[in-house]
mmCIF file of C-alpha atoms and ligand atoms in Angstrom:
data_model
loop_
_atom_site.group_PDB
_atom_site.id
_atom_site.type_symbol
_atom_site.label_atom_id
_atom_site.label_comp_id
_atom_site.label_asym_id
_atom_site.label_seq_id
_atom_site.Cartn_x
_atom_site.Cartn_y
_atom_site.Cartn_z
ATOM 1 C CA UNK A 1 -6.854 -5.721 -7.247
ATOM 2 C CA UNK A 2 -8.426 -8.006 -9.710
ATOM 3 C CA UNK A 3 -9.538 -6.645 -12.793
ATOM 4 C CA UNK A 4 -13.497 -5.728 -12.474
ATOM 5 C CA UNK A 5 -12.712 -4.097 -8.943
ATOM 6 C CA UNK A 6 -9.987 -1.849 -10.774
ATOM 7 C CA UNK A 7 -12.179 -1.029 -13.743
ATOM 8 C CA UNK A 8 -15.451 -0.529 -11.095
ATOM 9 C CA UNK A 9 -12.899 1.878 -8.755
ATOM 10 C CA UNK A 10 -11.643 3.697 -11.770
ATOM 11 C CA UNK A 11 -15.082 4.443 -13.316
ATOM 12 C CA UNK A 12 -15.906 6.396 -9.866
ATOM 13 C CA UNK A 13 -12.531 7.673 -10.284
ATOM 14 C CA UNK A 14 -13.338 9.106 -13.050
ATOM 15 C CA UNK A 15 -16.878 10.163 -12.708
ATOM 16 C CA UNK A 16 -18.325 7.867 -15.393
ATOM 17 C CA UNK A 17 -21.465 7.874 -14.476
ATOM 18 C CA UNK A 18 -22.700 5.280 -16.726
ATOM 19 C CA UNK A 19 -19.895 3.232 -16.892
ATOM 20 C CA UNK A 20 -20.131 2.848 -13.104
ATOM 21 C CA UNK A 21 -23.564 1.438 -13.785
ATOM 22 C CA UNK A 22 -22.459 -0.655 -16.686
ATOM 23 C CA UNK A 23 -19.601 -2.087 -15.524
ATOM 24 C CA UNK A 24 -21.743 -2.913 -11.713
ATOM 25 C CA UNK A 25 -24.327 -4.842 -14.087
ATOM 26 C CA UNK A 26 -21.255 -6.605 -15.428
ATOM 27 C CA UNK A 27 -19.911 -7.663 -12.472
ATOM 28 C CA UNK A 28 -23.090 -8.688 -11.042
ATOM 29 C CA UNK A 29 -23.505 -11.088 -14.225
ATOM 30 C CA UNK A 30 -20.472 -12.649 -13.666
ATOM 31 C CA UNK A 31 -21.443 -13.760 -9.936
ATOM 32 C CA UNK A 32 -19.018 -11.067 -8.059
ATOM 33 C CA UNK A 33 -20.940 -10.385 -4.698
ATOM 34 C CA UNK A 34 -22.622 -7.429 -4.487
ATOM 35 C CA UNK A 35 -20.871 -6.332 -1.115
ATOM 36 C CA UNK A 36 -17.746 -7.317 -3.127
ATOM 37 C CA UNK A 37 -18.467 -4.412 -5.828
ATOM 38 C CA UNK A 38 -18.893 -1.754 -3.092
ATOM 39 C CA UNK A 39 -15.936 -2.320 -0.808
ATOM 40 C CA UNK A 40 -13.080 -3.729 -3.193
ATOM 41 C CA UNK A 41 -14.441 -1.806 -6.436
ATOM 42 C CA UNK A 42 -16.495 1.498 -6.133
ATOM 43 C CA UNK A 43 -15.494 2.231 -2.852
ATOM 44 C CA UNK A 44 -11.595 1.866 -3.408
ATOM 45 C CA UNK A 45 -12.482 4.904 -6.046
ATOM 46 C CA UNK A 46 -14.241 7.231 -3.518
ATOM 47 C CA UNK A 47 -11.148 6.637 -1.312
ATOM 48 C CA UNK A 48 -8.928 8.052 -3.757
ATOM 49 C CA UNK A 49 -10.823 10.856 -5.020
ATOM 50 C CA UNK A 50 -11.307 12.013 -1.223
ATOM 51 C CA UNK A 51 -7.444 11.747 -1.476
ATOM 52 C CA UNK A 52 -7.123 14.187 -4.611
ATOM 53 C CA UNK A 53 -10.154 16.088 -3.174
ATOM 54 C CA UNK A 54 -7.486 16.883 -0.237
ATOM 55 C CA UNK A 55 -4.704 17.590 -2.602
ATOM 56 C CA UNK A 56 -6.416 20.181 -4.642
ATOM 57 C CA UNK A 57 -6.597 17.733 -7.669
ATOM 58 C CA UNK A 58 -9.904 16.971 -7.715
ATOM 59 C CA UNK A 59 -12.615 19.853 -6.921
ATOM 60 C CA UNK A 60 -16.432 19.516 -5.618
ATOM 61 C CA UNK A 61 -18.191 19.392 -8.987
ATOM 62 C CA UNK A 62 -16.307 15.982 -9.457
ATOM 63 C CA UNK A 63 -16.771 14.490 -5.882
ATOM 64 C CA UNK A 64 -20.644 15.324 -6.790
ATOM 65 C CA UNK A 65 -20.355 13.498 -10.185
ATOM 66 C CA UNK A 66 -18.291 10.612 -8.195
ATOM 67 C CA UNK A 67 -21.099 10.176 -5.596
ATOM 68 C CA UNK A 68 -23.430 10.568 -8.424
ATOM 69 C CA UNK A 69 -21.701 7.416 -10.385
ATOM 70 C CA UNK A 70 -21.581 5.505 -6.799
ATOM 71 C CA UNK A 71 -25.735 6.374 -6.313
ATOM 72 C CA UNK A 72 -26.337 4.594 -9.492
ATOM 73 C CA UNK A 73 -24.439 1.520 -8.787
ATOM 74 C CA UNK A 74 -25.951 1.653 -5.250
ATOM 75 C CA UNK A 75 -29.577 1.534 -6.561
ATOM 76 C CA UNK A 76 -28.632 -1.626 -8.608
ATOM 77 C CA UNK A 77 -26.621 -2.904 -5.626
ATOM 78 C CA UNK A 78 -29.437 -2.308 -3.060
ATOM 79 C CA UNK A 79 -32.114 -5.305 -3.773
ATOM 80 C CA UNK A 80 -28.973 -7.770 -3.885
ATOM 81 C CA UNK A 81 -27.569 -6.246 -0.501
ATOM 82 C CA UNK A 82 -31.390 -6.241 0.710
ATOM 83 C CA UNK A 83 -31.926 -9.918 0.241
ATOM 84 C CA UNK A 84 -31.693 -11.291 3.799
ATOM 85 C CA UNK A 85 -32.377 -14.976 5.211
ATOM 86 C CA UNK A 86 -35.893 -13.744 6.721
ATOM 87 C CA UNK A 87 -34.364 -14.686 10.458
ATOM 88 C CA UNK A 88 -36.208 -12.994 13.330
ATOM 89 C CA UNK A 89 -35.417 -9.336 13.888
ATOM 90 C CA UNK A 90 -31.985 -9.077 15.636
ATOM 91 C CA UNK A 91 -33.261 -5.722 17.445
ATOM 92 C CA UNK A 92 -34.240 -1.832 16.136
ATOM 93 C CA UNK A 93 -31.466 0.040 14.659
ATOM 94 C CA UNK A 94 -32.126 4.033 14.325
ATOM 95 C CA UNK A 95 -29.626 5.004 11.632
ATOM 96 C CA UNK A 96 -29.080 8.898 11.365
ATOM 97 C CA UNK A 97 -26.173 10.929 9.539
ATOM 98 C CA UNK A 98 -24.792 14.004 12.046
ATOM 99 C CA UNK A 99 -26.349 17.745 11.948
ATOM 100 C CA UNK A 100 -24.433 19.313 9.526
ATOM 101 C CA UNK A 101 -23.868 16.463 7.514
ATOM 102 C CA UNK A 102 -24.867 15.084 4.190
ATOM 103 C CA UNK A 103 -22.854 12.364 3.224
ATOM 104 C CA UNK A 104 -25.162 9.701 3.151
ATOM 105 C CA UNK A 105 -23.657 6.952 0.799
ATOM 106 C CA UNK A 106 -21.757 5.253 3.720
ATOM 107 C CA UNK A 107 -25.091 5.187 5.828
ATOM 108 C CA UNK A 108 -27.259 4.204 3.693
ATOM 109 C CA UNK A 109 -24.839 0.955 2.984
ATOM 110 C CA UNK A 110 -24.781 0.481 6.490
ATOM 111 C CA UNK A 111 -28.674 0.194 7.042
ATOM 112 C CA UNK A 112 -29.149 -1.942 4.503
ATOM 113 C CA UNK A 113 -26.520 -4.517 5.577
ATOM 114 C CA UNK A 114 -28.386 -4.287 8.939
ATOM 115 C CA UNK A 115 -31.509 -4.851 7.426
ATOM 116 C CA UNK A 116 -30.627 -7.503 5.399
ATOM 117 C CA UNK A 117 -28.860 -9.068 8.199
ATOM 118 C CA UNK A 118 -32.176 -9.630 10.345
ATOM 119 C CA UNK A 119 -32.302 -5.513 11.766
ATOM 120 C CA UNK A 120 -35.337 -3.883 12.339
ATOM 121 C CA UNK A 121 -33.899 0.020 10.757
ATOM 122 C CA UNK A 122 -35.788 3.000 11.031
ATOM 123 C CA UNK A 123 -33.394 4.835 8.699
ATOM 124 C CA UNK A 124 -34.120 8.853 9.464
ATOM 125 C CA UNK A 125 -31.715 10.554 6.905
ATOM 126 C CA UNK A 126 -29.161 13.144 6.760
ATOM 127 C CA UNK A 127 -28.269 16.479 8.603
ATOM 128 C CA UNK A 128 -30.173 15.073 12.201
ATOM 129 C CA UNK A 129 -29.994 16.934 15.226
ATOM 130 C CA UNK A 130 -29.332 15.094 18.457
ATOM 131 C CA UNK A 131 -32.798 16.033 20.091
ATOM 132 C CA UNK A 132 -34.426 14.308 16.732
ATOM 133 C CA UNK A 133 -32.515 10.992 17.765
ATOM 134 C CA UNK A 134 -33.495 11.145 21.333
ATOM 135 C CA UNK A 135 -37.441 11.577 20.443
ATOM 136 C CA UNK A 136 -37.001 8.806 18.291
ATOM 137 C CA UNK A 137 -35.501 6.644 21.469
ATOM 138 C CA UNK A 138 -38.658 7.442 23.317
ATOM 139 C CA UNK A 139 -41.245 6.658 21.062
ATOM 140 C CA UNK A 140 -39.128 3.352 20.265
ATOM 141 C CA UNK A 141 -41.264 0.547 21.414
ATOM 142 C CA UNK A 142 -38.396 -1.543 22.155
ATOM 143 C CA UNK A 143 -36.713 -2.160 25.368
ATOM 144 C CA UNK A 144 -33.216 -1.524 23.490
ATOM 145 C CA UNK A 145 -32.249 0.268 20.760
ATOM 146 C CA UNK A 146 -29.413 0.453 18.304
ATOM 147 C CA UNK A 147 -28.247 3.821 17.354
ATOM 148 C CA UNK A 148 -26.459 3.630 14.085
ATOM 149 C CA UNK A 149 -24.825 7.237 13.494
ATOM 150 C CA UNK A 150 -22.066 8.154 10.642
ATOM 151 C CA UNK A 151 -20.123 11.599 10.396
ATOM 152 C CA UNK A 152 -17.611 11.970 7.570
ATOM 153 C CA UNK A 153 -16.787 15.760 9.098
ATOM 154 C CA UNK A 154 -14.465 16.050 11.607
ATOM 155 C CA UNK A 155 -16.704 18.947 12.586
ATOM 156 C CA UNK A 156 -20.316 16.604 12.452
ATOM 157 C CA UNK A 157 -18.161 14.189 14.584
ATOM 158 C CA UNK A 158 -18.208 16.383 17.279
ATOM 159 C CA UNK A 159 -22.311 16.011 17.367
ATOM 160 C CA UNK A 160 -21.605 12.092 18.327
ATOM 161 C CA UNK A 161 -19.680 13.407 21.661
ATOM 162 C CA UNK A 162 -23.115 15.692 22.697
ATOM 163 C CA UNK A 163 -25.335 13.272 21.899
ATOM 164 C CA UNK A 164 -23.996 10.778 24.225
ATOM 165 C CA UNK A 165 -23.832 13.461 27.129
ATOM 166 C CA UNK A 166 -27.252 14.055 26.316
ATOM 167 C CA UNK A 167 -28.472 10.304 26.396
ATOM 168 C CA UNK A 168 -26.817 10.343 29.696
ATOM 169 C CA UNK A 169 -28.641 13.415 30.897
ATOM 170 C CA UNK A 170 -32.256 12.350 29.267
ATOM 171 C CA UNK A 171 -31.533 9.045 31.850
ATOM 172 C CA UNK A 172 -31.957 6.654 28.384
ATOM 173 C CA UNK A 173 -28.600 5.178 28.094
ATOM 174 C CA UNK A 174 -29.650 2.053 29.474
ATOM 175 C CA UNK A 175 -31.850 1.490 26.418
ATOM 176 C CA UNK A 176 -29.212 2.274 24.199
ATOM 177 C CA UNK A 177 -26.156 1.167 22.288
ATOM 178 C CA UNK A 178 -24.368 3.358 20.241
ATOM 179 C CA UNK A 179 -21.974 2.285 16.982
ATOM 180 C CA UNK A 180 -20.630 5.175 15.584
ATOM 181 C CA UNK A 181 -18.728 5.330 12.048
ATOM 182 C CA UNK A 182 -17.389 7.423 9.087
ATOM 183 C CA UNK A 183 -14.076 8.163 7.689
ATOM 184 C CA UNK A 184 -13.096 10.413 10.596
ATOM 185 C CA UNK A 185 -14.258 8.030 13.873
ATOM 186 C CA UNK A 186 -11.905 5.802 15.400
ATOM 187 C CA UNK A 187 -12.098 3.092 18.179
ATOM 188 C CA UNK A 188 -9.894 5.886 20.349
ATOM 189 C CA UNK A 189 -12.869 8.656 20.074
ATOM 190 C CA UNK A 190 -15.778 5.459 20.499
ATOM 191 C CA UNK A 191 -13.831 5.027 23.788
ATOM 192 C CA UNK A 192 -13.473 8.850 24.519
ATOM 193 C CA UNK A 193 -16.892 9.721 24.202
ATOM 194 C CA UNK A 194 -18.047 6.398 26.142
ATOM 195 C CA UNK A 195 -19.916 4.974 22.671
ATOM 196 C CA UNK A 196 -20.023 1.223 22.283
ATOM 197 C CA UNK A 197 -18.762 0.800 19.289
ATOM 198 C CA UNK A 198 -17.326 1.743 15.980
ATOM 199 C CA UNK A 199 -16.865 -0.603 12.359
ATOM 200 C CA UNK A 200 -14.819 0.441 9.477
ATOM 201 C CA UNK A 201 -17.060 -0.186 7.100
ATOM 202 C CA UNK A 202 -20.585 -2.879 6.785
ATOM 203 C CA UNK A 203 -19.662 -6.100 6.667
ATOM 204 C CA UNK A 204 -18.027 -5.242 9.932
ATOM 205 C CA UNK A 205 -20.745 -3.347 11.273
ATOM 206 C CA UNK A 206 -23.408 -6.109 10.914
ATOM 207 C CA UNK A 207 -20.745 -7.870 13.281
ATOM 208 C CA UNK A 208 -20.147 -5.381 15.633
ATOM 209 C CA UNK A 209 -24.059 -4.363 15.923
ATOM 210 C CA UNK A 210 -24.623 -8.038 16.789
ATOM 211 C CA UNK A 211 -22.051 -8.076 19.043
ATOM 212 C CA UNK A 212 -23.551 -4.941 21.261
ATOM 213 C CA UNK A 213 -26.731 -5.809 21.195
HETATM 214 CO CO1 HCB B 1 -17.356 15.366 1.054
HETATM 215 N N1 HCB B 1 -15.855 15.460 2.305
HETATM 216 N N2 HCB B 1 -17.789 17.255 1.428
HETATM 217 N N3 HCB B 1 -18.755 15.126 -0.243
HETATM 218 N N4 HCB B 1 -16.616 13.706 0.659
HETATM 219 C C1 HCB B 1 -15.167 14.201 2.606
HETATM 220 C C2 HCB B 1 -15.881 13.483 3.716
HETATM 221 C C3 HCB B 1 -13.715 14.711 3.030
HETATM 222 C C4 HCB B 1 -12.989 13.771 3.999
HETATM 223 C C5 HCB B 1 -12.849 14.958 1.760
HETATM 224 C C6 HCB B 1 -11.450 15.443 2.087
HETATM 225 O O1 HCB B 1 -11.238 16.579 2.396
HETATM 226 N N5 HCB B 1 -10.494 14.534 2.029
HETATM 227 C C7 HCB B 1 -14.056 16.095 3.623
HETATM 228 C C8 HCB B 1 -14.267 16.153 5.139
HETATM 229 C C9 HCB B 1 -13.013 16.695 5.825
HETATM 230 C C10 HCB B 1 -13.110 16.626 7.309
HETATM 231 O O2 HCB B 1 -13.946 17.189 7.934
HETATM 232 N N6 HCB B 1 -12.182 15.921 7.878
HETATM 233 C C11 HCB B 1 -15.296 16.509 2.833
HETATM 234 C C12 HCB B 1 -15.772 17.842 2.724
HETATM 235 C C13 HCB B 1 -14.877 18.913 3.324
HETATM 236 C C14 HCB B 1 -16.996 18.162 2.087
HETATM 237 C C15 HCB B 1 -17.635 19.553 1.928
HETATM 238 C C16 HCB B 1 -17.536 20.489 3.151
HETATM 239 C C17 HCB B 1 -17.011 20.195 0.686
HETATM 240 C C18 HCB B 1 -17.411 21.632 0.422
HETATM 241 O O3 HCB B 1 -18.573 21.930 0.283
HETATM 242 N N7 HCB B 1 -16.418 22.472 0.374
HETATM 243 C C19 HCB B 1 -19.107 19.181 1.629
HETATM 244 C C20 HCB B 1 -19.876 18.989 2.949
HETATM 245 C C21 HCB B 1 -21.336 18.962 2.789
HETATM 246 C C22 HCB B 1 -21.994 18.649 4.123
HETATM 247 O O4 HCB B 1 -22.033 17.496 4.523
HETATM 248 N N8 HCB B 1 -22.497 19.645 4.795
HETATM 249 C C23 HCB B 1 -18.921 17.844 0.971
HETATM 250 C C24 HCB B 1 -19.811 17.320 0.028
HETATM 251 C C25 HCB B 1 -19.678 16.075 -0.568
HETATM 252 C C26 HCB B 1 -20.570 15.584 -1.714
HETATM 253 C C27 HCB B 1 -22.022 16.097 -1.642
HETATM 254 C C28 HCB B 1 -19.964 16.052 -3.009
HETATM 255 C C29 HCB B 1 -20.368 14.035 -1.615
HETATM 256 C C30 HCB B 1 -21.409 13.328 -0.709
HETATM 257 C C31 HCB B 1 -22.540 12.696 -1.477
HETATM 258 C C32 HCB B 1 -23.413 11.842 -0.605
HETATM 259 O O5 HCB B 1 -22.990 11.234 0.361
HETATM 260 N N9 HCB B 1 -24.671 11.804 -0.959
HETATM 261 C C33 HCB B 1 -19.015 13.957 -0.899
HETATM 262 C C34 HCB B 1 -18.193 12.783 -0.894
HETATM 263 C C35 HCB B 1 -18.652 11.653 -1.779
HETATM 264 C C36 HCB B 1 -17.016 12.693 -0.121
HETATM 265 C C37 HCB B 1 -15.967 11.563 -0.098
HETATM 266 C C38 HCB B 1 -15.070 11.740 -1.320
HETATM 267 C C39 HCB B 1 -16.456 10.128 -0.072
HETATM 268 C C40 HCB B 1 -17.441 9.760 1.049
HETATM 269 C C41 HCB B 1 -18.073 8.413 0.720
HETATM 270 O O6 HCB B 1 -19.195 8.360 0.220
HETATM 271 N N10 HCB B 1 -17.321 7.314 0.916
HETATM 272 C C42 HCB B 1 -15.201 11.894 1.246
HETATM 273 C C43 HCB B 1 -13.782 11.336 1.361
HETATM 274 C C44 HCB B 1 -13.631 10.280 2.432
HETATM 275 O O7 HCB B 1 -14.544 9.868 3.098
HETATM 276 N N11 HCB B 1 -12.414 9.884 2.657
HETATM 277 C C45 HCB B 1 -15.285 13.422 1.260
HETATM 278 C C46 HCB B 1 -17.761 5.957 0.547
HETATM 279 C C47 HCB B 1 -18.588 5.325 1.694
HETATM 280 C C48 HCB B 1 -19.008 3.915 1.274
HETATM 281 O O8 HCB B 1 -17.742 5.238 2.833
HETATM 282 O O9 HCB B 1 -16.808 6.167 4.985
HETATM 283 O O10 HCB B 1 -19.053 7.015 4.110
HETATM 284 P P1 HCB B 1 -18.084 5.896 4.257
HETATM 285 O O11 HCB B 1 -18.883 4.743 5.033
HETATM 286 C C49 HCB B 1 -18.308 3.498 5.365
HETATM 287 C C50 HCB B 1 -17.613 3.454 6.745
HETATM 288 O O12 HCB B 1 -17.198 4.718 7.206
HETATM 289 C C51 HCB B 1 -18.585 2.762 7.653
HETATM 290 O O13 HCB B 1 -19.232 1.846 6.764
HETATM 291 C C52 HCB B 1 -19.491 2.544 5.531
HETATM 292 C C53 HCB B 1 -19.692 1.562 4.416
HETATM 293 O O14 HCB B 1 -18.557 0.762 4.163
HETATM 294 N N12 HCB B 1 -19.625 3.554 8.337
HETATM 295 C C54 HCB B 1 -20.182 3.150 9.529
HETATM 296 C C55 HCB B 1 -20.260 4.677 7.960
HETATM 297 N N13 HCB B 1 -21.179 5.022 8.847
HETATM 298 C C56 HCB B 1 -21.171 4.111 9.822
HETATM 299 C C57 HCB B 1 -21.937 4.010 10.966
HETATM 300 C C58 HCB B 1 -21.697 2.947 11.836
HETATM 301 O O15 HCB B 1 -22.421 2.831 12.957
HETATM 302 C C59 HCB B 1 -20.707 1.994 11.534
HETATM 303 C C60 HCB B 1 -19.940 2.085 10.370
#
């Protein structure tokens, strides 16, 4: 790892909240792209302190001051990921985080790459119940739809396997493609649950929405 993606990982390592900040404005000076800063840099850090979350090393109150370092880098990262090449929309992406869940910083990278990447995104926030997603399909005016939906729970996961049994029982699956992601989703559970796709994080999910759609 070169050095500014060390020192960006090990300020959310180490919940510096301003140093994550500081050293993000550095980075961005120095020409390091901004998608660069999140997935070798700040989010190599979140990965390990889930790790020593696991391990009983690190406890909540630092996760919370982690994502609160990562927040702040996000809001400086946003208007740099945001910048797209003003192509025609690519299609409507509904973005949604799982009932039960708040983890949002993965999702909210996600919809922006979209948008940036020529997406329409109605983004509709954390902790969403299925029958919220499926109103939302209705009232799309769009003949198809991307649903973009994260889980970082194995528990919340579970809400991606009813919510494609009950696409297929509201008779809208036709409009829909569903790309699923989040720490605990794999391609073997997209398959299992009949979704149409899963990225590991959102460069590749730009990729696979265009591919789907
Ligand atoms: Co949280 N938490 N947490 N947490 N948390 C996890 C998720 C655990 C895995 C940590 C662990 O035990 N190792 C764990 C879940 C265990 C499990 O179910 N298997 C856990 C737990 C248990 C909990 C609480 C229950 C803790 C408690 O209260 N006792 C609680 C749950 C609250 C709730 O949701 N109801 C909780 C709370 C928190 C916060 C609030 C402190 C904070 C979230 C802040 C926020 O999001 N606003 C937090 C955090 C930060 C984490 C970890 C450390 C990092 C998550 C993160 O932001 N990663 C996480 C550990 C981990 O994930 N390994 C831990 C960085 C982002 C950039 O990655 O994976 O979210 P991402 O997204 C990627 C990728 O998945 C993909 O692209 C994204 C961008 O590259 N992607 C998609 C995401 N969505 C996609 C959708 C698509 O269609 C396609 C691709």
């Amino acid at each position: 790892m070169s050095d500014i993606f060390k020192e960006l990982a090990d300020a959310v390592m180490t919940q510096n909240i301003n140093g994550t900040v500081e050293k993000t404005k550095e980075a961005l000076a120095n020409g390091t792209p901004a998608l660069d800063i999140i997935q070798k840099g700040l989010s190599e850090g979140m990965k390990v302190v889930g790790e020593k979350f696991e391990t009983g090393e690190l406890f909540l109150p630092q996760i919370m001051m982690s994502a609160k370092a990562m927040n702040g880098a996000m809001e400086i990262l946003q208007p740099e990921l945001a910048k797209g090449d003003g192509s025609e929309s690519a299609g409507l992406c509904i973005s949604f985080v799982q009932a039960g869940d708040i983890h949002d910083i993965g999702n909210r990278l996600v919809s922006t790459m979209l948008g940036a990447n020529g997406f329409t995104v109605k983004v509709l926030g954390v902790d969403i119940e299925n029958e919220v997603v499926v109103e939302e399909v209705k009232k799309a005016d769009a003949d198809k739809v991307l649903l973009v939906g994260s889980a970082l729970m194995t528990t919340s996961m579970l809400g991606q396997k009813d919510l494609m049994v009950m696409i297929g029982e509201e008779g809208i699956r036709a409009k829909v493609k569903c790309m699923f992601g989040g720490a605990p989703v794999s391609q073997g559970w997209i398959d299992e649950i009949g979704a149409d796709g899963t990225a590991e994080n959102a460069a590749e999910a730009v990729i696979v929405a265009k591919k789907i759609m």
